[in-house]
Short mmCIF file of C-alpha atoms and ligand atoms in Angstrom, two decimals:
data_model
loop_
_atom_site.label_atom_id
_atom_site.label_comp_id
_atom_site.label_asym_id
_atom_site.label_seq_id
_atom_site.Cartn_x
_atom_site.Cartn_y
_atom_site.Cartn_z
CA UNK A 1061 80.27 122.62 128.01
CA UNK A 1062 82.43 119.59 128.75
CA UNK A 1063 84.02 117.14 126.03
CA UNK A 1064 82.42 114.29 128.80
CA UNK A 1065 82.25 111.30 126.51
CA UNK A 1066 84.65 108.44 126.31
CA UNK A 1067 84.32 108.02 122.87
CA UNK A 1068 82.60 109.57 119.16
CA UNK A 1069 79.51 106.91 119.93
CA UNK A 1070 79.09 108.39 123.14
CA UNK A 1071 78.82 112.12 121.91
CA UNK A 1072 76.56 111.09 118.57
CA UNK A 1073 74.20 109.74 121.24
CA UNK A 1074 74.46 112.72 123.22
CA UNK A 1075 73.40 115.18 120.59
CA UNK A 1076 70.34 112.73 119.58
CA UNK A 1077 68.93 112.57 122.80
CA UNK A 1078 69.93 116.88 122.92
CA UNK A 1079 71.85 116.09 126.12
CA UNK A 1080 74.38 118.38 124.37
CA UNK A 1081 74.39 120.61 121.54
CA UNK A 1082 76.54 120.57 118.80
CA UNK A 1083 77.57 124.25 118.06
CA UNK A 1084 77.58 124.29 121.79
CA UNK A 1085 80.30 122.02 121.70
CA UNK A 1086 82.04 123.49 118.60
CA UNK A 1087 81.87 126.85 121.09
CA UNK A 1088 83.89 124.81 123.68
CA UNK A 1089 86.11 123.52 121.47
CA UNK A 1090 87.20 127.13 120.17
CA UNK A 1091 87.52 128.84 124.22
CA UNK A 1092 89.75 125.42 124.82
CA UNK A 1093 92.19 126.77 121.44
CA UNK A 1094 91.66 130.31 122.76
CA UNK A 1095 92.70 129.32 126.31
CA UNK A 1096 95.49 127.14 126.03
CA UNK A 1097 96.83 129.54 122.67
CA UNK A 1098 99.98 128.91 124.63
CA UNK A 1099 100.57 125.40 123.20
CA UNK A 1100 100.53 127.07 119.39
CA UNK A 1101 98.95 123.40 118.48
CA UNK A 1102 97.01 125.49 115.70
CA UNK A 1103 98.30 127.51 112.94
CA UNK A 1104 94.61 128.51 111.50
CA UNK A 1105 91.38 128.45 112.98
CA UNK A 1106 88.16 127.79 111.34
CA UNK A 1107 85.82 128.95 113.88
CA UNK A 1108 83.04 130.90 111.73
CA UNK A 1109 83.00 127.73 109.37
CA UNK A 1110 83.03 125.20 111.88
CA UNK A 1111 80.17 127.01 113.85
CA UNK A 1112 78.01 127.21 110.78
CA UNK A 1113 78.62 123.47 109.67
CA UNK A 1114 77.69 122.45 113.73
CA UNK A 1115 74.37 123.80 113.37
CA UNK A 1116 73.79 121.97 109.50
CA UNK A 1117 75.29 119.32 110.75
CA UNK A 1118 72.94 118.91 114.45
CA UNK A 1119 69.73 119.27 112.05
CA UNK A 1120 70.98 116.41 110.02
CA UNK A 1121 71.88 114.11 113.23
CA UNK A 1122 67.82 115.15 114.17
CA UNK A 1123 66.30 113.98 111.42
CA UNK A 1124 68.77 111.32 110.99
CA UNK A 1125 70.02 111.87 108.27
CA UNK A 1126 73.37 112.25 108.93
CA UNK A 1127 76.92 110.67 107.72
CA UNK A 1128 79.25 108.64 109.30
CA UNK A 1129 81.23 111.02 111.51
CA UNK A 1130 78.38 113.45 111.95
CA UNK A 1131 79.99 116.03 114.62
CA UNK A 1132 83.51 114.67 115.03
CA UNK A 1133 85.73 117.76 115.19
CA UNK A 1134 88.60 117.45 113.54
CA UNK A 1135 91.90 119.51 113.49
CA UNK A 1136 94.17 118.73 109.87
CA UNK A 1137 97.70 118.59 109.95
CA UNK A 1138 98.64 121.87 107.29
CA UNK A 1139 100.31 119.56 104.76
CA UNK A 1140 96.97 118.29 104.01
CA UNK A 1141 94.80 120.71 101.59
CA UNK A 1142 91.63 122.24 102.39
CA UNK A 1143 90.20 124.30 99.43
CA UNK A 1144 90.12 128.32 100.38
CA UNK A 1145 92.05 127.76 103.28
CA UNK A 1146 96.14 128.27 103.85
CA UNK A 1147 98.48 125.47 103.20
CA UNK A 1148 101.72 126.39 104.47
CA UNK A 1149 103.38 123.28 105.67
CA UNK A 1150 104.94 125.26 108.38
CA UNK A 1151 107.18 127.22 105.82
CA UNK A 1152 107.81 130.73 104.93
CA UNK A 1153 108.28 129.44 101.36
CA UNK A 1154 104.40 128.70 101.57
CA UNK A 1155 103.28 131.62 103.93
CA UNK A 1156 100.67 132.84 101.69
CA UNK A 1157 99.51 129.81 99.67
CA UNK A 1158 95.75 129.14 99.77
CA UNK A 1159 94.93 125.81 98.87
CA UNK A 1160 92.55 125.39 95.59
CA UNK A 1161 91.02 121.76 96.22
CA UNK A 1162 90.76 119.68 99.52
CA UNK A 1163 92.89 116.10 99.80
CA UNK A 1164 90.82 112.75 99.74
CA UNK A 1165 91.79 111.94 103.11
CA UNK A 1166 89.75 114.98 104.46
CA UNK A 1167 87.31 115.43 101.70
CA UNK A 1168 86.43 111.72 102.85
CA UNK A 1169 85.85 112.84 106.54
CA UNK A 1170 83.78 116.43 105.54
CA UNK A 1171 81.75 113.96 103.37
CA UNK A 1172 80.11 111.87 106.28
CA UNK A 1173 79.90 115.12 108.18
CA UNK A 1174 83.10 115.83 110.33
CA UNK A 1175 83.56 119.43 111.66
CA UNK A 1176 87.31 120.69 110.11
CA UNK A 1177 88.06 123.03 113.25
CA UNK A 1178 91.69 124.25 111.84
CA UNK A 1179 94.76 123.31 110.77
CA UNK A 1180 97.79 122.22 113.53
CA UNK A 1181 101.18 123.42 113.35
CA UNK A 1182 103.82 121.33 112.85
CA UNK A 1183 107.44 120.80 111.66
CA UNK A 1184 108.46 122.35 108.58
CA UNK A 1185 107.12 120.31 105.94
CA UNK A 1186 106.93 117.28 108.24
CA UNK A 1187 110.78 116.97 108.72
CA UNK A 1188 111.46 117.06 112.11
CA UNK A 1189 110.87 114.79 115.52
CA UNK A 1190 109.88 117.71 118.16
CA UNK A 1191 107.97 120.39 115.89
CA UNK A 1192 110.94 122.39 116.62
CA UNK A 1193 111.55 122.96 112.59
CA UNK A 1194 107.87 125.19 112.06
CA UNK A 1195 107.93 128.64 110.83
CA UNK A 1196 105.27 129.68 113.50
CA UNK A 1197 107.53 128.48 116.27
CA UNK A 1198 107.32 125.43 118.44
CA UNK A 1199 104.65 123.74 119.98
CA UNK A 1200 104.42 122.67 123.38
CA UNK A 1201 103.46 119.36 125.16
CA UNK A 1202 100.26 119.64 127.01
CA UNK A 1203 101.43 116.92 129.14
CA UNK A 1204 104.57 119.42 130.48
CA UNK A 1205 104.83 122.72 128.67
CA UNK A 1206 108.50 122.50 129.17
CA UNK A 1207 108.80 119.55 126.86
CA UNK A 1208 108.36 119.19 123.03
CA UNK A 1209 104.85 117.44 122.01
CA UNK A 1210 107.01 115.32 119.37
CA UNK A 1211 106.84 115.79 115.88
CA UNK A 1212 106.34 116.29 112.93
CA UNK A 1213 102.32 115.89 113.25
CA UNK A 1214 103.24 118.01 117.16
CA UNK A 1215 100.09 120.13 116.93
CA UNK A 1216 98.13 117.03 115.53
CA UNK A 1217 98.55 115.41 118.70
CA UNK A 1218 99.10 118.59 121.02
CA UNK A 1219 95.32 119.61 120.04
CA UNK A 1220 94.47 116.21 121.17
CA UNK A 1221 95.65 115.35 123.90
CA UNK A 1222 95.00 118.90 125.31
CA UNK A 1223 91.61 118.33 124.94
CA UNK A 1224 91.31 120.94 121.80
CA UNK A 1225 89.10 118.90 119.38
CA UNK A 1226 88.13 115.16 119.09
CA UNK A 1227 90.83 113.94 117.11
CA UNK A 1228 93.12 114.83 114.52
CA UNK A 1229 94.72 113.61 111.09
CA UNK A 1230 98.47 113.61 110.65
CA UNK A 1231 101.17 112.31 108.61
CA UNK A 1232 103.73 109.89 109.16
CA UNK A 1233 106.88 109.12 106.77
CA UNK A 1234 109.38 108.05 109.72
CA UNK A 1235 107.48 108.55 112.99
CA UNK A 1236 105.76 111.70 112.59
CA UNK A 1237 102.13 110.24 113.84
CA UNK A 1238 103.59 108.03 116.33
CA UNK A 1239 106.24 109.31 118.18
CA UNK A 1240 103.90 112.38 118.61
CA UNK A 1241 101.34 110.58 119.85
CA UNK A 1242 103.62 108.59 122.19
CA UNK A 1243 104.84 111.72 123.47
CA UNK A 1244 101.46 113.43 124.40
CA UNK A 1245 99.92 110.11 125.48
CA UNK A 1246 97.07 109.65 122.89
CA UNK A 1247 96.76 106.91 120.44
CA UNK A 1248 98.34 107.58 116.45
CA UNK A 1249 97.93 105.15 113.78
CA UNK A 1250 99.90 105.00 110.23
CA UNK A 1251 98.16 102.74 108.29
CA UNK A 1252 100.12 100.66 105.45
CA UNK A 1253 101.58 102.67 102.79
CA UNK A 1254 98.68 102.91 100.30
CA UNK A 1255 95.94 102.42 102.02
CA UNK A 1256 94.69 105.94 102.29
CA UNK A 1257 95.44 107.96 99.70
CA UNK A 1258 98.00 110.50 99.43
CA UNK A 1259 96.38 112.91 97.09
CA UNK A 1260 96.26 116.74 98.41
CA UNK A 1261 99.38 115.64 100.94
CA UNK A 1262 102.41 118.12 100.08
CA UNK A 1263 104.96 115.15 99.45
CA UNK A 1264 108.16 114.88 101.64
CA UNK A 1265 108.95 111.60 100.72
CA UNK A 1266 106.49 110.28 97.93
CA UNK A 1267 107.08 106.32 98.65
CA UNK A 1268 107.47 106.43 102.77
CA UNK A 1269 104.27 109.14 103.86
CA UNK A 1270 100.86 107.90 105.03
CA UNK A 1271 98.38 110.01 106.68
CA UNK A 1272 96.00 108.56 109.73
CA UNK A 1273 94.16 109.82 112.47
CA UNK A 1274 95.70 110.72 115.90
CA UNK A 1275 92.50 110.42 118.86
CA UNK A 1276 91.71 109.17 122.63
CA UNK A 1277 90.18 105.49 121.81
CA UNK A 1278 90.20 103.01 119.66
CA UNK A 1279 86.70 102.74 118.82
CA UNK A 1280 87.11 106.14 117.14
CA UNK A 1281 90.39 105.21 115.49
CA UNK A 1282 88.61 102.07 114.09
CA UNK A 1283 85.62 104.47 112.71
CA UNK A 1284 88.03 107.08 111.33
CA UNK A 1285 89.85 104.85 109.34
CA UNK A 1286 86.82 103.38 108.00
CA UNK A 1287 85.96 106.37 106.31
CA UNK A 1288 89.78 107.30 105.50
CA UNK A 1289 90.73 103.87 103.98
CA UNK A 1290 89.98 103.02 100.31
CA UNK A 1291 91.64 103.41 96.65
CA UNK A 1292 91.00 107.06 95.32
CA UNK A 1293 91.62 107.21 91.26
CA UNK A 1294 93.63 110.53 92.24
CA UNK A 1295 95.86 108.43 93.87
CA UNK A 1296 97.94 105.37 91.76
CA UNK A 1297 99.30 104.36 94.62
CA UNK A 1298 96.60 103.75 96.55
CA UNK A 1299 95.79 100.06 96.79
CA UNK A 1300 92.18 97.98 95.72
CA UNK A 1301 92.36 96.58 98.66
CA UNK A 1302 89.00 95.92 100.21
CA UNK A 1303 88.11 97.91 103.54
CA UNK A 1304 87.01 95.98 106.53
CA UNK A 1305 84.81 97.22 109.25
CA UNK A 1306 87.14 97.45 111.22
CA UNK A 1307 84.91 98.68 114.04
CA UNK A 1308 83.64 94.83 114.03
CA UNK A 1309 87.03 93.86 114.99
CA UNK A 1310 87.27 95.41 118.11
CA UNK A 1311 85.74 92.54 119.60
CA UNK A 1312 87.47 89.93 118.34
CA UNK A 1313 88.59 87.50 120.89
CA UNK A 1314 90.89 85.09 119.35
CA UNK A 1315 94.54 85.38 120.87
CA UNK A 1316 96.96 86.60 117.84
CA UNK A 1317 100.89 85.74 118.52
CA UNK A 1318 102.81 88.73 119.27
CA UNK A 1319 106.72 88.82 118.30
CA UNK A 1320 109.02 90.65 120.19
CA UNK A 1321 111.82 91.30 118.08
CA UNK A 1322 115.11 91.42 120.59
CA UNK A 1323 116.82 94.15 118.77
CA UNK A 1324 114.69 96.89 119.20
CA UNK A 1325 115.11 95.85 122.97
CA UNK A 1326 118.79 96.08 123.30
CA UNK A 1327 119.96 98.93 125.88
CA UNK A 1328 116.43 100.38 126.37
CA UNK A 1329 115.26 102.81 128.94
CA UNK A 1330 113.96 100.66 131.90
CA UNK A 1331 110.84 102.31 132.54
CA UNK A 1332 109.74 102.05 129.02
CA UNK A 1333 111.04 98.46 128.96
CA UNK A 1334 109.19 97.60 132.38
CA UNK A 1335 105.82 99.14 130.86
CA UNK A 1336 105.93 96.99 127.61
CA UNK A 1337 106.99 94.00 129.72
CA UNK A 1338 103.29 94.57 132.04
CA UNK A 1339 101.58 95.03 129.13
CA UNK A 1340 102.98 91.89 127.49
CA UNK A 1341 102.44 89.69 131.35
CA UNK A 1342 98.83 91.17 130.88
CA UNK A 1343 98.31 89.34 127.13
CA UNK A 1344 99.77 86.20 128.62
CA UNK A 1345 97.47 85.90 130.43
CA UNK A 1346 95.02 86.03 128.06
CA UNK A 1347 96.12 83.48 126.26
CA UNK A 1348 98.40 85.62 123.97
CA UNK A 1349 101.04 83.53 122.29
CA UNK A 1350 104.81 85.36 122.88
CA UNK A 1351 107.63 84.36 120.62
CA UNK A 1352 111.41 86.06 120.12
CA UNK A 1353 112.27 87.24 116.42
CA UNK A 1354 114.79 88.60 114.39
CA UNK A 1355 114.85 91.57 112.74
CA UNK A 1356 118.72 91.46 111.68
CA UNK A 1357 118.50 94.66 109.61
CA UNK A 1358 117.79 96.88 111.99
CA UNK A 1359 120.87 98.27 112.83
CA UNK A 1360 120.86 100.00 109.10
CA UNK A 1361 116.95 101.66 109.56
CA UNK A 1362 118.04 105.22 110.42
CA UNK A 1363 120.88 105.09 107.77
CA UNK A 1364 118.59 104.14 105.23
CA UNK A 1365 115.58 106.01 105.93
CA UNK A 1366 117.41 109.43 106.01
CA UNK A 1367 119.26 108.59 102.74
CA UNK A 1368 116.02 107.75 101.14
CA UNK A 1369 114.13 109.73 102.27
CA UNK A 1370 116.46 113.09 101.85
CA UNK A 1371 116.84 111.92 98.02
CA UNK A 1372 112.86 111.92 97.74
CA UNK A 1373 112.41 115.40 99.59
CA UNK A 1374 115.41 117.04 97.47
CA UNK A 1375 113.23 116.01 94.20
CA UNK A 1376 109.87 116.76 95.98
CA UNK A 1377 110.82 120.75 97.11
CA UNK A 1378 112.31 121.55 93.32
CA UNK A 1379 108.93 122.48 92.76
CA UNK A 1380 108.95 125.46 95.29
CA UNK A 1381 111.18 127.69 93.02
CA UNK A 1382 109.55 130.54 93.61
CA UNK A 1383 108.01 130.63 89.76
CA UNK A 1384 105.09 128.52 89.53
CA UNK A 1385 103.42 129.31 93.29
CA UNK A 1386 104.06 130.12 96.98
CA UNK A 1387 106.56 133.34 97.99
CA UNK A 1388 108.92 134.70 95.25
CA UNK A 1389 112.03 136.52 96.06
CA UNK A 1390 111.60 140.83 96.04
CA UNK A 1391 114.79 141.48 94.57
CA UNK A 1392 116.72 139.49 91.66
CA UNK A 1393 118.99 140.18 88.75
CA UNK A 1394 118.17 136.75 86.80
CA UNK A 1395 116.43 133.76 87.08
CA UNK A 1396 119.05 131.69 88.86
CA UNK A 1397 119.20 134.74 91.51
CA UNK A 1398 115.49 134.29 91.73
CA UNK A 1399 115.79 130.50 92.62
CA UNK A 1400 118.60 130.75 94.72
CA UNK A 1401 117.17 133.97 96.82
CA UNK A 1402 113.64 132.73 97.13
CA UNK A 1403 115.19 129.28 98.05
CA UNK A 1404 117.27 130.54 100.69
CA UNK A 1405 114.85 132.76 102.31
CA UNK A 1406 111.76 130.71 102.18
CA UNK A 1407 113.04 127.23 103.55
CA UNK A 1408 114.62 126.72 107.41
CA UNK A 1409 117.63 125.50 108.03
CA UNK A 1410 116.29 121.62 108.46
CA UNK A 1411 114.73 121.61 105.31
CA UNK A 1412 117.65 122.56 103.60
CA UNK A 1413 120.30 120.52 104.82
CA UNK A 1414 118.17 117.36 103.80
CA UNK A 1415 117.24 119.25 100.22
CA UNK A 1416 121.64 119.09 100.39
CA UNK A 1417 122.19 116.07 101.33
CA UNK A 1418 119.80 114.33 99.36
CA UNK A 1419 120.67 116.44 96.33
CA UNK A 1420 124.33 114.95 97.53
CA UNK A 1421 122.91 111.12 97.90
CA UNK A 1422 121.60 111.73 93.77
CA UNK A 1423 124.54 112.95 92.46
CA UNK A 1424 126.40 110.83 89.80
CA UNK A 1425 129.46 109.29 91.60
CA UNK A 1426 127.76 109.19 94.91
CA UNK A 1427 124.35 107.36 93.50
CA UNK A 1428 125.72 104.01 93.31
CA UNK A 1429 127.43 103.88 96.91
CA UNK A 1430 124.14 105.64 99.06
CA UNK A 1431 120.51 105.88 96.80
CA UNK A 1432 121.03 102.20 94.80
CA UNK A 1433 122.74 100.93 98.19
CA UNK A 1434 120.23 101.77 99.87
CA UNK A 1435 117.14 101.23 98.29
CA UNK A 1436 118.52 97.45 98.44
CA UNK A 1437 119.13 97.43 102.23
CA UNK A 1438 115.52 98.78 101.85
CA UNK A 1439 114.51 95.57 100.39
CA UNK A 1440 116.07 93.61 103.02
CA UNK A 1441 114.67 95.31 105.85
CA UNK A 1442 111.20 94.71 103.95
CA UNK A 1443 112.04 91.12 103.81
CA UNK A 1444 112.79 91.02 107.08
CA UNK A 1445 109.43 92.25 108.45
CA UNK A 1446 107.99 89.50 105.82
CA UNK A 1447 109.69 86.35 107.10
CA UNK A 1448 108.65 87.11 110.45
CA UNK A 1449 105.01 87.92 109.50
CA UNK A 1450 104.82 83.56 108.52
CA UNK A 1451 105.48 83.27 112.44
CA UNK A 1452 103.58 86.38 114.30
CA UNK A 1453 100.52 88.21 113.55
CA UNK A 1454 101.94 91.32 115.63
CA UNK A 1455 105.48 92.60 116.63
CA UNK A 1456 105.63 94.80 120.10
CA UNK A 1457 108.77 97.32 120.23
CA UNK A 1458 108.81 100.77 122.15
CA UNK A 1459 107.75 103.81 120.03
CA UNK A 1460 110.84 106.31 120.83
CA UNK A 1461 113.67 105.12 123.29
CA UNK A 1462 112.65 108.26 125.81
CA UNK A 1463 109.78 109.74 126.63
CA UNK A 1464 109.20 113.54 125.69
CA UNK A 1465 112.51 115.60 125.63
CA UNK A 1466 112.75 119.49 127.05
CA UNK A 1467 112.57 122.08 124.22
CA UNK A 1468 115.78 122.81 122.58
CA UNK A 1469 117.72 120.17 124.39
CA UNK A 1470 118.76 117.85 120.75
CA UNK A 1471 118.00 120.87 118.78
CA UNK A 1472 121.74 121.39 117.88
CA UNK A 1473 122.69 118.30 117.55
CA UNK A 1474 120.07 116.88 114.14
CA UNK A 1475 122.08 113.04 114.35
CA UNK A 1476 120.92 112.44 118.05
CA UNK A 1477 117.74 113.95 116.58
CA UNK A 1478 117.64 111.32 113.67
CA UNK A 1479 118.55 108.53 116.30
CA UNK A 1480 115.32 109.20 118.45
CA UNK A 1481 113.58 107.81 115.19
CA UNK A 1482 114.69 104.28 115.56
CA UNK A 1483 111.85 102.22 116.49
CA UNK A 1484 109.48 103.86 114.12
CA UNK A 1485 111.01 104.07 110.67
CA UNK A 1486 111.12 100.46 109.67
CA UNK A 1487 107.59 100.19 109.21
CA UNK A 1488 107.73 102.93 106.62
CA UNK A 1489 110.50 101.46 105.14
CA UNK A 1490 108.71 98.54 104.96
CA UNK A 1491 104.95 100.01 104.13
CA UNK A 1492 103.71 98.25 107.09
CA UNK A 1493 101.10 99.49 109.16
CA UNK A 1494 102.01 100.10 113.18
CA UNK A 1495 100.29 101.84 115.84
CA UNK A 1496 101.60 103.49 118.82
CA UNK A 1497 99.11 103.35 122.12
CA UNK A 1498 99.86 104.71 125.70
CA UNK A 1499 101.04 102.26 127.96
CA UNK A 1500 101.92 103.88 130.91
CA UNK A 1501 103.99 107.06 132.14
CA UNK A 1502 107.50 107.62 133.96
CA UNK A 1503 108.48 108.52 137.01
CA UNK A 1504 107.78 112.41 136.01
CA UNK A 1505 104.37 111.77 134.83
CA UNK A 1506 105.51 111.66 131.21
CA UNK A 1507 103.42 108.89 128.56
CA UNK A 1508 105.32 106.07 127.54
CA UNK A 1509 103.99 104.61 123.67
CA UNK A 1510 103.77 101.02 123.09
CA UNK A 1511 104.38 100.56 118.75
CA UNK A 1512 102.14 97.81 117.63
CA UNK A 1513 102.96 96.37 113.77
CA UNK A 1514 101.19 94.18 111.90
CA UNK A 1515 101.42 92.99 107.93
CA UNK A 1516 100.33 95.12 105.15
CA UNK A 1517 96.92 96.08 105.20
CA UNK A 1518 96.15 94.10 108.69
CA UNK A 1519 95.24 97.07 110.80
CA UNK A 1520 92.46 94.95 112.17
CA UNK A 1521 94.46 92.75 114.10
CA UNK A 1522 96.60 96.69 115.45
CA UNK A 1523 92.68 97.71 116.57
CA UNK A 1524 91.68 94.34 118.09
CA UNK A 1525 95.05 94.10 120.16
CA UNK A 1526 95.22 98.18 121.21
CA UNK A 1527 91.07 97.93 121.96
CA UNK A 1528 92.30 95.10 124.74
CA UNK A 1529 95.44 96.80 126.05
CA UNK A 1530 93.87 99.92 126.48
CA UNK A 1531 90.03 98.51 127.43
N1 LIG B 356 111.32 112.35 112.39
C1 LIG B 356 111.36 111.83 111.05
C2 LIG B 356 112.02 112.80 110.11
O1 LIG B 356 112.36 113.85 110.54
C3 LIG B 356 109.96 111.50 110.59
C4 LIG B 356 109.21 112.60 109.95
C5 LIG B 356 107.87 112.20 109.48
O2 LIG B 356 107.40 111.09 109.74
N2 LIG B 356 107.24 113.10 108.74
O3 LIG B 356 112.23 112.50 108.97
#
């Protein structure tokens, strides 16, 4: 059976007027993985369990007494736990690990009755931009199987865009939901640093990651985060903020003020340029208010970010040591050989040049001049963002400065890699929340993203602009 509905609503009505049935669609969901195996978007499938829960799950939408997201089927990002099941972050170091308790974030979605259908592939944990870095190989863009999906939440948004499940959660610490979703031509939204919480996320960097939900609309976007958003005890840094319906926001009619900030404009690709600039003509003329700001930091983002965000990881991965959990070395003399053996065979190569280099960024002599340097560039860039929040309720910039890049073409060259990250690191660096919508597609067929940003816990206003773009 067809996924033929243009959004979650559509389906729940389906199934309570049995116009479709819900293991039924479960069923189609698992040939799609099956047939399109090629695109490696999963790592583990769930099909037994997410069979079983479809049928538990279509009595409960019958009698009507079912939650929230009653039949959504969702696909998890493996750096998210699920109790029983792997978590392996992409990593040999983790090849074996089962998982003993499920995170918040999808706890909170099995809870109003989401269907987990498996978990995606992706880069090794989450440090990449093309899921090129995964210890179950790359995955592949359903847009052009010759091109990289984006990473590191690549399978997140591979599985769908390809049409593999209804939408997907994934992680984003510099990009990793975003430039994905750009890439495959879905929407991705990171939500403000602590407003979902990060407990049951395998930390990369503990003070940049968020985790939101990759799908095809807004409406379900708006009705995912609902659930996902919220302070969780488990979590200290996730924030009492209240949660708005944010579903009640799509709606909203009142033109916000949209800054375009002229840096993150300078030298850009002129299709990608030309599709922002329709998009932007189109708000005009709804009354949109367009103003030019300054972000004057933003030539330091990338320099920052990696520094930062290496030092974090290098702290965050002494835990896999091959002692306490995951894969252990077969063949030491002492305990330093069984450190340094299990650490050189389990991680990839990615993963441990930033584990060096970050280890190098904390290392007395060197932590004055790059970690205390730039933690206060940090701050600057955050103010940045602030000052011209008093002016705009918005800020428009491209997502990536190209569209989706062949497989192994920046593969041995990690700076131009780290460069492709541009746009979308500041609002991690600065915790705020930015969404990245399709916009339109190049001259060979490939999605162009439009990043929306907005002030700390003002998704609403990301929701009500995307719903208009994209309605
Ligand atoms: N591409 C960025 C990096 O490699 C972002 C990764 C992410 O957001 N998880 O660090």
């Amino acid at each position: 059976m067809a996924a033929t509905y243009s959004n979650f609503f559509s389906k729940l009505n389906k199934i309570k007027n049995r116009e479709i049935s819900l293991p039924e669609n479960v069923e189609f969901f698992l040939d799609q993985i099956n047939l399109k195996k090629n695109l490696n978007a999963f790592s583990f499938v769930f099909g037994e369990d997410a069979l079983s829960n479809a049928k538990k799950i279509e009595d409960k939408i019958l009698n009507n007494s079912h939650g929230k997201l009653a039949g959504l089927v969702v696909a998890i990002k493996d750096v998210l736990a699920v109790k029983d099941k792997p978590l392996t972050c992409s990593s040999n170091i983790l090849k074996n690990f089962t998982s003993v308790y499920t995170a918040t974030a999808v706890q909170k979605l099995i809870d109003e009755d989401a269907i987990i259908i498996g978990k995606t592939n992706c880069d090794e944990f989450a440090m990449g931009s093309s899921n090129e870095n995964s210890a179950y190989g790359p995955v592949l863009n359903p847009v052009d199987a010759t091109r990289v999906p984006g990473g590191s939440s690549g399978g997140s948004a591979a599985a769908v865009a390809g049409g593999l499940c209804d939408a997907a959660l994934g992680t984003d610490t510099g990009g990793s939901i975003r430039q994905p979703a750009a890439f495959c031509g879905i929407v991705g939204l990171k939500p403000s640093y602590g407003r979902v919480s990060r407990f049951g996320l395998t930390a990369f960097a503990s003070s940049f990651d968020s985790i939101g939900p990759f799908t095809n609309n807004i409406t379900d976007t708006a009705l995912i985060m609902e659930v996902l958003a919220g302070t969780d005890r488990k979590d200290n840094t996730s924030a009492p903020v209240p949660v708005p319906v944010y579903s009640d926001h799509l709606k909203a009619n009142a033109p916000l003020t949209i800054g375009i900030p002229k840096e993150f404009f300078i030298g850009l690709n002129k299709e990608i340029f030309d599709a922002i600039y329709r998009t932007i003509d189109r708000l005009k003329e709804k009354n949109y208010r367009v103003v030019e700001i300054d972000l004057p930091n933003t030539q330091y983002t990338i320099a920052v970010y990696y520094i930062l965000t290496m030092a974090e990881a290098s702290s965050n991965l002494s835990r896999y040591d091959g002692i306490r959990y995951g894969e252990r070395s077969a063949d030491y003399k002492d305990i330093d050989e069984l450190y340094r053996k299990t650490r050189s065979e389990g991680f990839g190569k990615e993963v441990k040049r930033r584990i060096m280099l970050g280890t190098y960024v904390l290392s007395s002599g060197y932590y004055d001049a790059y970690y205390n340097k730039a933690q206060k560039v940090r701050r600057l860039i955050k103010n940045d963002f602030s000052n011209a929040f008093k002016k705009v309720d918005v800020i428009f910039s491209p997502t990536t400065p190209y569209t989706a890049f062949k497989l192994g073409e920046k593969v041995a060259n990690p700076l131009d890699m780290y460069l492709g990250d541009i746009y979308t690191t500041s609002a991690n660096l600065a915790g705020i929340p930015a969404i990245s919508i399709p916009v339109g597609k190049d001259k060979d067929g490939l999605p162009i993203g439009l990043q929306i940003m907005a002030n700390s816990f003002n998704e609403e206003k990301l929701m009500q602009i995307s719903n208009l773009i994209l309605s």
